[in-house]
Amino acid sequence: MIRFALTKFLGLAATLLVAAAITFAALDILPGDPARFILGINATPDAVAALREQLGLDAPALQRFFGWIGGMFVGDFGLSYTQGQPVGQLIAGRLGVTIPLTVIAMILSAGIGLPIGILAARRRGSFADAGLMVLAQLGVAIPNFWFGMLLVLLFSVTLRWLPPGGFVPWGENPFAAFASLILPSIALALPQAAILARVMRTALVDVQGSDYIRTARAKGLTLSEAVWKHGVRNAMLPVLTILGLQFAYLVAGTVIVENVFYLPGLGRLIFDAISARDLILVRSSVIILVLAVIGTMFLTDLAYAWVDPRLRSRKAE
Amino acid sequence: MTDLPAPEKRVWLRHPSLRIGAVASLVFLLVGFVSIAWVPYPIEVINVGAAMQDPSPAHWLGTDHLGRDMLSMIMKGTLTSFVVAAIAVAIGALIGVPLGLAAAAWGGPAEWFILRVNDFLFAFPALIIAILITTIFGPSAINAMIAVGIFNIPVFARVARGGALSLKTLDYVGAARLAGMGPIEIARRHILPNIASLIIVQATIQLALGILAEASLSYVGLGTQPPATSLGLMLKDAQTYALLKPSLALIPGITIILIVVALNLAGDGLRDQLDPKLRRLGGARGAA
Amino acid sequence: MALRTAVAAFALALSFVGIADAAPRTDLRIGLVLEPPALDPTAGAAAAIDEVVYQNVFEGLTRIDETGAVQPALASSWDVSADGLSYTFHLVEGATFHDGTTFDADDVVFTYGRITAADSVNAQKALYAGIDSVTAVNANTVEIKLKGPDGLFLFNVGRGDAVIVAPESAANNANTPIGTGPFKFVNWQKGADLTLEQYAGYWGTKPALTKVTYVFINDAAARVNALLAGSIDGINNTDASTLPVFKADPRFKVVVGSTEGETLLVQNNAKAPFSDLKVRQAIAHSLDRAEIIAGASSGYGTPIGSHFPPHSKDYVDLTGTYPYDLDAARKLLAEADYPDGFSATLKLPPVPYATVGGQIVASQLAKVGIKLTQVNLDWNQWLTDVFTNKDYDLTIISHVEPFDIGIYADPNYYFGYNDPDFQAIMKQLNETTDEAARKELLIAAQKRLAEQAVNGYLFELAQTGVWSAKLEGMWQNAPVEGVVLSGIHWTE
Amino acid sequence: MALLKVDELTVRFGGTPVLDAVSFEIGKGQRFGVIGESGSGKTMSALAIMGLLPEDAELSGTLIFDREPLPADEEARAKLRGKRIAMVFQEPMTSLNPLEKAGAQVAEAMHLAGQAQGDPRADVERLFVEVGLEPGHAARYPHELSGGQRQRVMIAMALAGKPDLLICDEPTSALDLITQRKVIDLIDRICSDRGMALMFISHDLKAVAALCTKIMVVRRGKVVEMGDKLDVLGHPKHDYTKLLLAAGRHRARTLMRAPISGDMLVARDLTKRFRQPDVSIFEPRPPLTALDGVNFTIRSGESLALVGPSGSGKSTLARIIVGLDRATKGELEFDHQVYHGTDLPRTLRRDISLVFQDPFGSFNPRLTIGESVAEPLRLEQGAEFDELGRRIVEVVQAVGLSPDMLNRFPHEFSGGQRQRFAIARALITRPRLVVLDEPVSALDVSVRGEVLVLLNRLRADYGLTFLVISHDLDMVRIVADRVMVMDKGRIIETGTPAQLLDKPQEPLTKELIAASLPDVGIVPVL
């Protein structure tokens, strides 16, 4: 198991390095001049040139690349062009929103999607099944920014239960901070919950038809006991894969949702940084996201191996 | 090996969700294609004086904030949404399927490399990279879809590889090799036709995802650009009118939902028609 | 039932809607479209910087009031030499920076030295290039000598780009701005909001507000919802299309005024066919300003016929120079050898008035046979392609700088307009300080631009503020960028 | 007194009956055999008794167990399962929960049947020993056990509740020959020891004959014959039973054939190693040796059989000979041309052909049978178009089918017909050497004989040389002139069928021969 983890971990590190190289190279060809952007349309050329030099944009690309990579190893992500602050600090400041947001969304999507999937699979062919699956279809099909708007119109503008957006720092008022993440995480989680429900249902339906469920029933379990005791864990295998992948989608989805709910999260930071051509900030945040995604995939792999003994031992059949 | 009746007895299209999904998808597609030749009113012509009218015999769905006919907008928008999503699917399929087949056919280092590239692409948050690419090359629906298409490559590669691997061990592939066929010929004659249905299923699902991705990119201003329109762009434009004239947002929103549901139903139904063993191959990437 | 009670209790506990106190509130939450990238107005051009700090955190020697007139600020008065080359500013006494250091003439010398230095990153450096020397006569008197007369000098001194900073704190102003203004910077939650508090040691009249929070909301619909849900009290400039919602709602007041933003259909005068006056005139005849304003700005905005703000005392209405007349336009096009019109591209920056305006302009010009291909760009591309490389035919943009008619005198500017007659008028204007004479020259300049149809003059961008009905004292117009807080107060 | 009484049992799926008014009784301690081909409905009868029919099945008729009608309610039915009636399923690979240890799964069965007293671990171990497993196997996951071991775990599980009736549904058909025999012996021993009633379902006549005292023959959902073993097997009344009996013995006559002459194919020191995926870069796995220095010769006109347990390397050898795989070491010589597998020269490809094991997988479902059969003609570059057409017709007629079937698709044919087409495809280039990889093992018993007869006739007619791969000694006896026994990648013994079967030398050969069940009944006259 430890070796399994170590191998996976080395793969992770290699992926990260390649990702860093590609991100750097891709952004180096980005047209547009951060200095010009900062100083605006009436700025004189020499002011722009002065700023370019100040930002270190004149150094050769390779030098900047290794400077960046080297810095990241010691936790130094560089200085943001537009904000003049350490990138690491800027990103860290946003994680307090994005991490809880994705985690809550993840919990919501699993907490809503899985029971619905199980229920539908257990009542396969019934009206409940059909109804739940219609809901799941709608859930997958609703653009999440639009759904976010509808949530705000209902819960903030009309009912005034929850804030329409914005964020109160955790340190100031944890309840308010949590409250400001409720609607965004619902908007973020809905499509994923719908997908999970469908995957869970399919997996469980497949499992219900499997030979070992029949064996379990032959032992004296009723169908539902057999499904609970033997089926759900087996059905979780495909679901785990999806859960791992969903993290990537949730992270990317924050860009949109953080815009709708004007949350100070990482997604919005990246979006703003892209439009402001704050290359160093974009690069480092993208790498952080890639790290988060492959880190999650790594954990998914471990979880998979933990659940499935076949992966753990890999003995020859 | 149990004595169950053969699955072939289920008639294609008996499946209600497949029937509904396929018919609805085709209807929307047809509406889109009709808009190439004809729309009730040209959408380039702006008549602010006639803005935000209610539905009437002249304008079945009313007019938008610039006085354009909503029905015409929806027709054109449907076409754009389909076309851009189809571009993303085409990029993904045309590159991904051969890659997947190559991985399955050659195995060894080639397969290792292709799988690593796949993993690698999966690691990037697609939407963010799409935003980045679109910003680099300029906001346009085509650029957006090229970006989304890149992330479709591993999806199709995975499906094609899985399908090909499950067929590769079948004896008729061996028989073809004995008959002196090369890998490309075998792929064309024996593998592709038999995994085509899998790929079509995945394509319908990715098409639905592409339509949603286009909407998301349009929402942040990086998708379809005026004067062209797409359902996503209509939705974005209507956001500020949500309270004044809710129908402006509801009509394109509901259209998107209907199209996506139709495509997903068609895809799911098709998948159900297939061998349940093959069903799992495409399932892994249902999320988006 | 239990669930519903729980939800209600929870909602109550989290209630963000303030419970009405007996005394009027003294806090304010303002929505801003864009978050400032940094907070030093002397080292960045973003309007969002000024919207937060100008006249609130930082002050200049002079300030611009709501009408666009120059008023005393850190300089309580000034003397101008007869030749207009020497300005002596008498500074207020007792002003301190928020970190407690005192304000004196040395700070002024430092500030201007920083602006005019060779490595200065001040975006408007050129405006202050005419400064010859800045000397502290004594602690409360500063003398600034100019290389040549400059009719706009006092106005420029009052801009956000020339606010007074202290040598002790200037380097950190980007993130922790320290000025002399009535509000001090407290906290900036990047990506979300920024808080200012009343500065107890302020030298001038204390404002009514004690705490002001700027909330950054990029998304137009989200701004509307934030207002409706009461999570912000006002927006300086909201999306015009949403105004009808607020007009109908008694909880809000809509404050419509004007800005310095002349919205133009910019034509590349250096490039055929726009180098041909007849073509430009034809375009001017084909533009239906009323429809453009109705579509691109929901009817808010004043039609203009030249590059000058209508609220200015020196404004003349020149919208009739080339009235909307498609026949005249066709005739002019024919005379210019384009009887069937021509094709051109319209490169648009990512702002609603441009993207929507572009569609309307394209629709209108199509009627005389001019076929426009719209190309939507992001800001960087627009700056690079259009502004810097001048690689464009047409574009739509608002020029929001105050008193910026002088840009037409620069033949290298992206308009590509090289007109010795106009340049002569400008030269003369710069050297004139007499008000009446300046007015004559300004009118002449406006007329010249209108007649030459340098650009398609569309409308003056409106300031469309939406505020809580209980707020008073907001600026109706925006002669400079900024949300000046000092006059704002709650009525109950 | 009947333990189980089944009366007019009918099972339908969407109106189509798969079991049609089946009635039978099983007495206490009785051994009841059900025989029939795939699709005959025999599994459905077992599932109906267990209450495990698929949800969309419609059931009618009465089932009386121990004087009580079997309850319809799932919960009440579940209480009977395991405790009173237990079942062993066909697929040992998928019938166990892959995520739980074997011991835990057996322990659960004991617990459910209320048989867990004292130390459950000891109980499980006792059961494991009873079914011939080591106690240590209890701590293994199913994937760590072989097929035979899994089937023993399944039996242990079925025994856990001390049932009165044990239903075995083709418990051995997925196992190799030696294991099959061991499992059958195990079931036999346990039923005797415990005095348990047995319902044994199989398509293998010999297995049923070995275990049961009463036999029911099922065909297309109907009982065609039922009675005492000796009656049914000794004096079959129904033609179908006769056919089954005949096929079970497939006594094909040796026909005239071309004389055996010089060496056609020589294998020298053939070795094949497969790279195994490493567990990790720290834990590389040694390559798997499938062939380990194989030497042999096939003479022209001869029929050589290759037998051995599964995993012994038979199929790998076949794949290398026909050019689908490449040897790691060693060489082959065909007609004085040396090759190593995939480098088989194109000019020789038409001379060596292969008949695949699975008639279902060997045709592309999207091509017509004709297109598939004609595929190898690509190797005949010199031939005229008309000549090729004639060849197709000729070869299809040779395998006893009609050329007008060529435009149809594979799913329209039965397994036997497909295997005939597969043989036609293998013969269309007029090869000299035909490799047959288990040519009849996937076919129903009743058609096996026909195919074997066909093969023998073709060999005589065309003067073919055969390399037949099989684990079925009966078949080897019929078609082979010479037999090679393979184990763990090596050829351990060679000889004529008679020599080997009568005087086996190697332990494995002895085991193989011992594993085959005794013949049953009389030789029917067809």
Short mmCIF file of N, CA and C in Angstrom, two decimals, chain D residues 421-488:
data_model
loop_
_atom_site.label_atom_id
_atom_site.label_comp_id
_atom_site.label_asym_id
_atom_site.label_seq_id
_atom_site.Cartn_x
_atom_site.Cartn_y
_atom_site.Cartn_z
N PHE D 421 -19.14 -22.01 -40.23
CA PHE D 421 -18.63 -20.89 -41.03
C PHE D 421 -17.19 -20.57 -40.65
N ALA D 422 -16.89 -20.68 -39.36
CA ALA D 422 -15.53 -20.39 -38.92
C ALA D 422 -14.57 -21.38 -39.56
N ILE D 423 -15.02 -22.62 -39.65
CA ILE D 423 -14.18 -23.62 -40.31
C ILE D 423 -14.05 -23.30 -41.79
N ALA D 424 -15.16 -22.88 -42.39
CA ALA D 424 -15.13 -22.50 -43.81
C ALA D 424 -14.12 -21.39 -44.03
N ARG D 425 -14.14 -20.39 -43.11
CA ARG D 425 -13.20 -19.28 -43.27
C ARG D 425 -11.76 -19.80 -43.18
N ALA D 426 -11.55 -20.75 -42.27
CA ALA D 426 -10.19 -21.26 -42.11
C ALA D 426 -9.73 -22.05 -43.32
N LEU D 427 -10.70 -22.58 -44.07
CA LEU D 427 -10.32 -23.44 -45.19
C LEU D 427 -10.29 -22.70 -46.52
N ILE D 428 -10.74 -21.46 -46.54
CA ILE D 428 -10.99 -20.83 -47.84
C ILE D 428 -9.70 -20.58 -48.61
N THR D 429 -8.58 -20.45 -47.90
CA THR D 429 -7.32 -20.25 -48.63
C THR D 429 -6.65 -21.58 -48.97
N ARG D 430 -7.37 -22.66 -48.75
CA ARG D 430 -6.84 -24.00 -48.97
C ARG D 430 -5.52 -24.21 -48.22
N PRO D 431 -5.58 -24.08 -46.93
CA PRO D 431 -4.36 -24.17 -46.13
C PRO D 431 -3.89 -25.61 -46.05
N ARG D 432 -2.66 -25.74 -45.61
CA ARG D 432 -2.14 -27.10 -45.42
C ARG D 432 -2.21 -27.48 -43.94
N LEU D 433 -1.98 -26.48 -43.10
CA LEU D 433 -2.05 -26.76 -41.66
C LEU D 433 -3.21 -25.97 -41.06
N VAL D 434 -4.11 -26.66 -40.36
CA VAL D 434 -5.21 -25.96 -39.69
C VAL D 434 -5.03 -26.15 -38.19
N VAL D 435 -4.97 -25.03 -37.48
CA VAL D 435 -4.87 -25.11 -36.03
C VAL D 435 -6.28 -24.92 -35.48
N LEU D 436 -6.73 -25.86 -34.66
CA LEU D 436 -8.09 -25.78 -34.12
C LEU D 436 -7.99 -25.59 -32.62
N ASP D 437 -8.41 -24.39 -32.14
CA ASP D 437 -8.28 -24.10 -30.73
C ASP D 437 -9.61 -24.42 -30.05
N GLU D 438 -9.68 -25.55 -29.36
CA GLU D 438 -10.91 -25.98 -28.68
C GLU D 438 -12.12 -25.83 -29.61
N PRO D 439 -12.14 -26.50 -30.73
CA PRO D 439 -13.15 -26.18 -31.76
C PRO D 439 -14.58 -26.49 -31.34
N VAL D 440 -14.80 -27.33 -30.34
CA VAL D 440 -16.20 -27.66 -30.02
C VAL D 440 -16.57 -27.31 -28.58
N SER D 441 -15.62 -26.81 -27.79
CA SER D 441 -15.93 -26.70 -26.38
C SER D 441 -17.00 -25.65 -26.09
N ALA D 442 -17.18 -24.69 -27.00
CA ALA D 442 -18.20 -23.68 -26.73
C ALA D 442 -19.56 -24.08 -27.30
N LEU D 443 -19.62 -25.26 -27.89
CA LEU D 443 -20.87 -25.65 -28.54
C LEU D 443 -21.71 -26.52 -27.62
N ASP D 444 -23.00 -26.51 -27.89
CA ASP D 444 -23.86 -27.41 -27.13
C ASP D 444 -23.50 -28.85 -27.44
N VAL D 445 -23.69 -29.67 -26.43
CA VAL D 445 -23.28 -31.06 -26.55
C VAL D 445 -23.85 -31.71 -27.80
N SER D 446 -25.09 -31.40 -28.09
CA SER D 446 -25.76 -32.10 -29.18
C SER D 446 -25.16 -31.79 -30.54
N VAL D 447 -24.46 -30.68 -30.69
CA VAL D 447 -23.90 -30.38 -32.01
C VAL D 447 -22.41 -30.66 -32.07
N ARG D 448 -21.82 -30.99 -30.93
CA ARG D 448 -20.37 -31.23 -30.93
C ARG D 448 -20.01 -32.36 -31.89
N GLY D 449 -20.79 -33.43 -31.79
CA GLY D 449 -20.50 -34.61 -32.60
C GLY D 449 -20.48 -34.28 -34.09
N GLU D 450 -21.50 -33.51 -34.52
CA GLU D 450 -21.58 -33.17 -35.95
C GLU D 450 -20.32 -32.45 -36.40
N VAL D 451 -19.88 -31.51 -35.58
CA VAL D 451 -18.72 -30.71 -35.98
C VAL D 451 -17.48 -31.58 -36.05
N LEU D 452 -17.36 -32.49 -35.10
CA LEU D 452 -16.19 -33.36 -35.12
C LEU D 452 -16.20 -34.26 -36.36
N VAL D 453 -17.37 -34.76 -36.68
CA VAL D 453 -17.49 -35.58 -37.89
C VAL D 453 -17.09 -34.77 -39.10
N LEU D 454 -17.58 -33.54 -39.14
CA LEU D 454 -17.25 -32.66 -40.26
C LEU D 454 -15.73 -32.47 -40.37
N LEU D 455 -15.11 -32.23 -39.23
CA LEU D 455 -13.67 -32.00 -39.24
C LEU D 455 -12.93 -33.21 -39.79
N ASN D 456 -13.32 -34.35 -39.33
CA ASN D 456 -12.65 -35.56 -39.82
C ASN D 456 -12.85 -35.75 -41.31
N ARG D 457 -14.05 -35.43 -41.77
CA ARG D 457 -14.33 -35.60 -43.19
C ARG D 457 -13.50 -34.61 -44.02
N LEU D 458 -13.45 -33.39 -43.55
CA LEU D 458 -12.70 -32.38 -44.29
C LEU D 458 -11.22 -32.74 -44.36
N ARG D 459 -10.75 -33.27 -43.24
CA ARG D 459 -9.34 -33.63 -43.21
C ARG D 459 -9.05 -34.69 -44.29
N ALA D 460 -9.99 -35.62 -44.39
CA ALA D 460 -9.81 -36.67 -45.39
C ALA D 460 -9.94 -36.10 -46.80
N ASP D 461 -10.98 -35.27 -46.99
CA ASP D 461 -11.24 -34.75 -48.33
C ASP D 461 -10.12 -33.87 -48.84
N TYR D 462 -9.58 -33.04 -47.98
CA TYR D 462 -8.63 -32.05 -48.46
C TYR D 462 -7.19 -32.39 -48.10
N GLY D 463 -6.99 -33.47 -47.42
CA GLY D 463 -5.63 -33.86 -47.05
C GLY D 463 -5.00 -32.88 -46.10
N LEU D 464 -5.76 -32.45 -45.11
CA LEU D 464 -5.27 -31.41 -44.21
C LEU D 464 -4.42 -31.99 -43.08
N THR D 465 -3.62 -31.10 -42.52
CA THR D 465 -2.88 -31.44 -41.32
C THR D 465 -3.53 -30.65 -40.18
N PHE D 466 -3.79 -31.31 -39.06
CA PHE D 466 -4.48 -30.63 -37.94
C PHE D 466 -3.57 -30.50 -36.73
N LEU D 467 -3.66 -29.37 -36.09
CA LEU D 467 -3.16 -29.26 -34.73
C LEU D 467 -4.37 -28.91 -33.88
N VAL D 468 -4.83 -29.86 -33.05
CA VAL D 468 -6.07 -29.66 -32.30
C VAL D 468 -5.73 -29.38 -30.84
N ILE D 469 -6.23 -28.29 -30.35
CA ILE D 469 -6.00 -27.96 -28.96
C ILE D 469 -7.26 -28.27 -28.17
N SER D 470 -7.11 -29.00 -27.09
CA SER D 470 -8.31 -29.39 -26.37
C SER D 470 -7.97 -29.79 -24.95
N HIS D 471 -8.97 -29.73 -24.08
CA HIS D 471 -8.75 -30.34 -22.79
C HIS D 471 -9.67 -31.56 -22.65
N ASP D 472 -10.38 -31.84 -23.73
CA ASP D 472 -11.37 -32.90 -23.71
C ASP D 472 -10.76 -34.19 -24.28
N LEU D 473 -10.48 -35.12 -23.39
CA LEU D 473 -9.79 -36.33 -23.84
C LEU D 473 -10.64 -37.15 -24.80
N ASP D 474 -11.95 -37.13 -24.60
CA ASP D 474 -12.83 -37.90 -25.49
C ASP D 474 -12.67 -37.45 -26.92
N MET D 475 -12.60 -36.14 -27.06
CA MET D 475 -12.50 -35.59 -28.40
C MET D 475 -11.15 -35.94 -29.01
N VAL D 476 -10.12 -35.86 -28.19
CA VAL D 476 -8.78 -36.17 -28.65
C VAL D 476 -8.74 -37.58 -29.22
N ARG D 477 -9.38 -38.46 -28.52
CA ARG D 477 -9.41 -39.85 -28.96
C ARG D 477 -9.96 -39.97 -30.38
N ILE D 478 -10.93 -39.13 -30.69
CA ILE D 478 -11.59 -39.23 -31.99
C ILE D 478 -10.76 -38.60 -33.10
N VAL D 479 -10.22 -37.45 -32.85
CA VAL D 479 -9.65 -36.72 -33.99
C VAL D 479 -8.14 -36.85 -34.09
N ALA D 480 -7.45 -37.29 -33.07
CA ALA D 480 -5.99 -37.17 -33.10
C ALA D 480 -5.31 -38.48 -33.44
N ASP D 481 -4.18 -38.33 -34.17
CA ASP D 481 -3.32 -39.47 -34.40
C ASP D 481 -2.28 -39.55 -33.30
N ARG D 482 -1.96 -38.37 -32.78
CA ARG D 482 -0.88 -38.31 -31.82
C ARG D 482 -1.26 -37.22 -30.81
N VAL D 483 -0.85 -37.40 -29.57
CA VAL D 483 -1.23 -36.44 -28.53
C VAL D 483 0.02 -35.94 -27.83
N MET D 484 0.04 -34.63 -27.56
CA MET D 484 1.09 -34.06 -26.72
C MET D 484 0.42 -33.52 -25.47
N VAL D 485 1.00 -33.76 -24.30
CA VAL D 485 0.44 -33.21 -23.06
C VAL D 485 1.33 -32.06 -22.63
N MET D 486 0.69 -30.96 -22.32
CA MET D 486 1.44 -29.77 -21.97
C MET D 486 1.13 -29.36 -20.55
N ASP D 487 2.15 -28.92 -19.84
CA ASP D 487 1.93 -28.40 -18.50
C ASP D 487 2.94 -27.31 -18.22
N LYS D 488 2.50 -26.22 -17.71
CA LYS D 488 3.36 -25.09 -17.35
C LYS D 488 4.35 -24.75 -18.45
#
